[in-house]
Amino acid sequence: MTAATFMVNVAPAPGPFTLSGPEGRHAVTVKRIGPGEIVMLADGHGGRSVGTVTATQGKDVLHVDVTSREEVPPPNPQVTVIQALPKSERQELTVDLLTQGGADVIVPWEAERCIAKWQPKKAKKWENAAVAAAKQSRRARLPLITKPNALDEALDGVDLVLVLHEEASVPLAEVDLSQVRRIALVIGPEGGLSPAEVERFRAAGARPVLLGPEVLRTATAGFAALAAIGVQTSRWLVES
């Protein structure tokens, strides 16, 4: 059975630990975690602990005997996703999929052909969606969600910029990623990238790539591309 994961400020060292507050309430009242069950405690910055529940208290306190703690290293390569805004009802799904797919940084991008416009109140919903997805996928590191349209910062210092573009001739699967440590992945809107946007990314050294024969929605294209990058690199290798 998959161990339920809960977020804490700092992943605790081996020994007794008490999980309380909103995460404790979620564990006791919603997940109905009880004595004897194994849980994971992650701090979102690489720290991850594993322990056995010893007792519950009230509706929001979980007592855990932590048996191990590890520091999970950052993935290699690290991937920043520059994500064109999907329609409002698909934005949280998009963040969920990007988080499950392993994005390290997510940059909300109001591209020229986006129907949706960035709303400051959406920032918290994006963060909450990332936390929920990280817990579901047992990620030790939360993705950083930047301020919107921070393209210059996102492109600074990367080794490779990949732009998903239906008119590209080179498949993503054929791009050599063996020596790449930092990737920026550009996901355009449903209406596609404008010529000016394509040129802007080309000027930054971007390589337009083709994901496959089908054109995916902007909400799902990032996840598919992250999966392709994962199987080509060490990101999805599991140590034995």
Short mmCIF file of C-alpha atoms in Angstrom, two decimals:
data_model
loop_
_atom_site.label_atom_id
_atom_site.label_comp_id
_atom_site.label_asym_id
_atom_site.label_seq_id
_atom_site.Cartn_x
_atom_site.Cartn_y
_atom_site.Cartn_z
CA MET A 1 0.00 0.00 0.00
CA THR A 2 1.31 3.46 -0.88
CA ALA A 3 2.31 5.47 2.17
CA ALA A 4 0.34 8.69 2.53
CA THR A 5 2.52 11.82 2.32
CA PHE A 6 2.07 14.94 4.40
CA MET A 7 3.89 18.27 4.24
CA VAL A 8 5.83 19.60 7.22
CA ASN A 9 8.07 22.62 7.75
CA VAL A 10 11.16 20.47 8.26
CA ALA A 11 11.38 16.72 7.71
CA PRO A 12 11.99 15.31 11.20
CA ALA A 13 14.90 13.19 12.35
CA PRO A 14 14.25 9.65 13.66
CA GLY A 15 12.27 9.64 16.88
CA PRO A 16 8.82 10.74 18.10
CA PHE A 17 7.06 13.36 16.00
CA THR A 18 3.65 15.00 16.23
CA LEU A 19 1.78 16.04 13.09
CA SER A 20 -0.88 18.65 13.83
CA GLY A 21 -2.63 21.61 12.23
CA PRO A 22 -4.23 21.34 8.77
CA GLU A 23 -2.03 18.39 7.75
CA GLY A 24 -2.82 16.58 10.98
CA ARG A 25 -6.53 17.16 10.46
CA HIS A 26 -6.28 15.90 6.89
CA ALA A 27 -4.46 12.78 8.08
CA VAL A 28 -6.85 11.95 10.93
CA THR A 29 -10.22 13.19 9.67
CA VAL A 30 -9.97 12.90 5.88
CA LYS A 31 -7.45 10.12 5.25
CA ARG A 32 -8.42 8.31 8.47
CA ILE A 33 -4.82 7.29 9.10
CA GLY A 34 -4.53 5.06 12.17
CA PRO A 35 -1.94 3.35 14.37
CA GLY A 36 0.37 0.95 12.56
CA GLU A 37 0.21 2.73 9.21
CA ILE A 38 3.32 4.01 7.45
CA VAL A 39 3.45 7.70 6.49
CA MET A 40 5.88 9.98 4.72
CA LEU A 41 6.67 13.50 5.91
CA ALA A 42 8.16 15.85 3.31
CA ASP A 43 9.24 19.45 3.68
CA GLY A 44 9.15 20.38 0.01
CA HIS A 45 12.87 21.20 -0.07
CA GLY A 46 14.28 17.69 -0.39
CA GLY A 47 13.87 16.43 3.16
CA ARG A 48 11.74 13.31 3.50
CA SER A 49 11.08 11.14 6.55
CA VAL A 50 9.29 7.82 6.98
CA GLY A 51 7.62 6.62 10.13
CA THR A 52 4.90 4.51 11.70
CA VAL A 53 1.80 6.02 13.27
CA THR A 54 1.66 5.20 16.97
CA ALA A 55 -1.53 7.03 17.96
CA THR A 56 -4.07 9.68 17.02
CA GLN A 57 -5.43 12.40 19.26
CA GLY A 58 -8.71 14.18 18.64
CA LYS A 59 -9.43 15.17 15.07
CA ASP A 60 -6.14 16.77 14.10
CA VAL A 61 -3.15 15.19 15.83
CA LEU A 62 -1.11 12.26 14.59
CA HIS A 63 1.76 10.77 16.60
CA VAL A 64 4.48 9.21 14.52
CA ASP A 65 7.59 7.18 15.31
CA VAL A 66 9.98 8.40 12.62
CA THR A 67 12.33 5.60 11.58
CA SER A 68 14.35 7.22 8.80
CA ARG A 69 15.13 10.53 7.16
CA GLU A 70 16.78 11.24 3.81
CA GLU A 71 17.77 14.27 1.77
CA VAL A 72 16.58 13.75 -1.78
CA PRO A 73 18.95 15.45 -4.27
CA PRO A 74 17.60 17.70 -7.02
CA PRO A 75 16.82 15.83 -10.25
CA ASN A 76 19.22 15.91 -13.15
CA PRO A 77 18.56 17.65 -15.45
CA GLN A 78 16.42 20.30 -13.82
CA VAL A 79 13.48 21.46 -15.92
CA THR A 80 11.80 24.86 -15.93
CA VAL A 81 8.43 24.84 -17.69
CA ILE A 82 7.29 28.10 -19.24
CA GLN A 83 3.58 27.37 -19.38
CA ALA A 84 1.16 29.42 -21.47
CA LEU A 85 -2.01 30.03 -19.50
CA PRO A 86 -4.71 27.43 -20.17
CA LYS A 87 -8.36 28.30 -19.87
CA SER A 88 -9.27 29.07 -16.28
CA GLU A 89 -10.97 25.74 -15.61
CA ARG A 90 -7.88 23.82 -16.74
CA GLN A 91 -5.21 25.76 -14.88
CA GLU A 92 -5.16 23.69 -11.71
CA LEU A 93 -5.16 20.48 -13.76
CA THR A 94 -2.16 21.81 -15.68
CA VAL A 95 -0.20 22.54 -12.50
CA ASP A 96 -1.17 19.13 -11.13
CA LEU A 97 0.17 17.35 -14.21
CA LEU A 98 3.37 19.42 -14.38
CA THR A 99 4.06 18.66 -10.73
CA GLN A 100 3.45 14.94 -11.17
CA GLY A 101 5.62 15.02 -14.29
CA GLY A 102 8.53 16.45 -12.30
CA ALA A 103 8.75 20.13 -13.24
CA ASP A 104 11.22 21.92 -10.99
CA VAL A 105 10.06 25.46 -11.83
CA ILE A 106 6.75 26.54 -13.36
CA VAL A 107 6.48 29.95 -15.01
CA PRO A 108 2.90 31.13 -15.76
CA TRP A 109 3.06 32.82 -19.16
CA GLU A 110 0.45 35.07 -20.72
CA ALA A 111 1.32 34.34 -24.36
CA GLU A 112 -0.06 36.48 -27.18
CA ARG A 113 -2.71 33.96 -28.19
CA CYS A 114 -3.81 33.01 -24.69
CA ILE A 115 -7.51 33.41 -24.07
CA ALA A 116 -7.01 33.44 -20.31
CA LYS A 117 -5.41 36.38 -18.54
CA TRP A 118 -3.36 36.09 -15.38
CA GLN A 119 -5.22 36.95 -12.20
CA PRO A 120 -3.23 37.48 -9.00
CA LYS A 121 -5.78 35.48 -7.02
CA LYS A 122 -4.82 32.44 -9.10
CA ALA A 123 -1.32 32.32 -7.60
CA LYS A 124 -2.51 30.65 -4.39
CA LYS A 125 -4.58 28.12 -6.34
CA TRP A 126 -1.54 27.21 -8.44
CA GLU A 127 0.52 26.73 -5.27
CA ASN A 128 -2.19 24.62 -3.63
CA ALA A 129 -2.50 22.46 -6.74
CA ALA A 130 1.26 21.90 -6.72
CA VAL A 131 1.25 20.89 -3.04
CA ALA A 132 -1.63 18.45 -3.53
CA ALA A 133 0.03 16.88 -6.56
CA ALA A 134 3.40 16.65 -4.79
CA LYS A 135 1.77 14.78 -1.91
CA GLN A 136 -0.07 12.46 -4.29
CA SER A 137 3.12 11.66 -6.22
CA ARG A 138 5.30 11.57 -3.07
CA ARG A 139 7.63 14.32 -4.23
CA ALA A 140 10.17 15.51 -1.71
CA ARG A 141 10.62 18.81 -3.53
CA LEU A 142 7.85 21.21 -4.44
CA PRO A 143 8.11 22.98 -7.78
CA LEU A 144 8.78 26.70 -7.58
CA ILE A 145 5.96 28.71 -9.13
CA THR A 146 7.37 32.05 -10.21
CA LYS A 147 5.73 35.38 -10.82
CA PRO A 148 3.92 35.46 -14.19
CA ASN A 149 5.77 36.21 -17.43
CA ALA A 150 9.24 35.98 -15.87
CA LEU A 151 10.76 34.79 -19.13
CA ASP A 152 14.16 36.46 -18.85
CA GLU A 153 14.75 34.91 -15.43
CA ALA A 154 13.54 31.52 -16.65
CA LEU A 155 15.93 31.51 -19.61
CA ASP A 156 18.92 32.80 -17.69
CA GLY A 157 21.62 30.17 -17.20
CA VAL A 158 19.85 27.26 -18.88
CA ASP A 159 21.79 24.89 -21.12
CA LEU A 160 18.97 24.17 -23.52
CA VAL A 161 15.66 25.80 -24.45
CA LEU A 162 13.10 23.51 -26.04
CA VAL A 163 9.98 24.96 -27.65
CA LEU A 164 7.15 22.60 -28.48
CA HIS A 165 6.07 23.62 -31.95
CA GLU A 166 3.86 21.70 -34.37
CA GLU A 167 5.86 23.01 -37.36
CA ALA A 168 9.19 21.78 -36.00
CA SER A 169 10.98 19.03 -37.90
CA VAL A 170 13.07 17.55 -35.07
CA PRO A 171 11.30 15.18 -32.65
CA LEU A 172 11.99 15.72 -28.97
CA ALA A 173 13.01 12.07 -28.75
CA GLU A 174 15.98 12.76 -31.05
CA VAL A 175 17.45 15.63 -29.02
CA ASP A 176 20.63 14.65 -27.16
CA LEU A 177 20.09 15.49 -23.49
CA SER A 178 23.03 13.54 -22.09
CA GLN A 179 25.14 16.58 -21.20
CA VAL A 180 22.32 18.96 -20.33
CA ARG A 181 21.89 20.06 -16.72
CA ARG A 182 19.23 22.77 -16.98
CA ILE A 183 16.39 22.78 -19.49
CA ALA A 184 13.74 25.39 -20.21
CA LEU A 185 10.64 23.86 -21.79
CA VAL A 186 8.23 26.23 -23.53
CA ILE A 187 4.57 25.19 -23.81
CA GLY A 188 2.52 27.47 -26.03
CA PRO A 189 -1.22 28.23 -25.90
CA GLU A 190 -4.02 26.41 -27.71
CA GLY A 191 -3.74 28.86 -30.59
CA GLY A 192 -0.02 28.22 -30.98
CA LEU A 193 2.96 30.53 -30.72
CA SER A 194 3.02 33.76 -32.67
CA PRO A 195 5.90 34.29 -35.15
CA ALA A 196 7.30 36.99 -32.88
CA GLU A 197 7.34 34.60 -29.93
CA VAL A 198 9.07 31.91 -31.96
CA GLU A 199 11.75 34.39 -32.99
CA ARG A 200 12.19 35.61 -29.43
CA PHE A 201 12.91 32.11 -28.23
CA ARG A 202 15.14 31.38 -31.22
CA ALA A 203 17.16 34.47 -30.31
CA ALA A 204 17.65 32.90 -26.87
CA GLY A 205 19.04 29.78 -28.54
CA ALA A 206 15.82 27.77 -28.44
CA ARG A 207 15.31 24.60 -30.46
CA PRO A 208 11.78 24.05 -31.77
CA VAL A 209 10.88 20.39 -31.29
CA LEU A 210 7.98 18.16 -32.21
CA LEU A 211 6.40 16.13 -29.43
CA GLY A 212 4.57 13.73 -31.72
CA PRO A 213 2.12 13.45 -34.60
CA GLU A 214 -0.81 14.67 -32.51
CA VAL A 215 -1.27 18.19 -31.20
CA LEU A 216 -1.95 18.07 -27.47
CA ARG A 217 -3.79 20.60 -25.38
CA THR A 218 -1.59 23.07 -23.58
CA ALA A 219 -2.83 21.55 -20.31
CA THR A 220 -1.39 18.12 -21.15
CA ALA A 221 1.53 18.86 -23.49
CA GLY A 222 3.90 19.75 -20.64
CA PHE A 223 3.29 16.47 -18.84
CA ALA A 224 3.90 14.50 -22.03
CA ALA A 225 7.13 16.39 -22.72
CA LEU A 226 8.34 15.91 -19.14
CA ALA A 227 7.69 12.19 -19.51
CA ALA A 228 9.74 12.13 -22.71
CA ILE A 229 12.60 13.97 -20.98
CA GLY A 230 12.33 11.63 -18.00
CA VAL A 231 12.87 8.45 -20.01
CA GLN A 232 15.78 9.99 -21.95
CA THR A 233 17.70 11.08 -18.85
CA SER A 234 18.47 9.94 -15.32
CA ARG A 235 15.40 11.72 -13.90
CA TRP A 236 13.33 8.53 -13.93
CA LEU A 237 16.05 6.08 -12.94
CA VAL A 238 15.33 4.23 -9.71
CA GLU A 239 18.31 3.28 -7.60
CA SER A 240 18.37 -0.39 -6.69
#
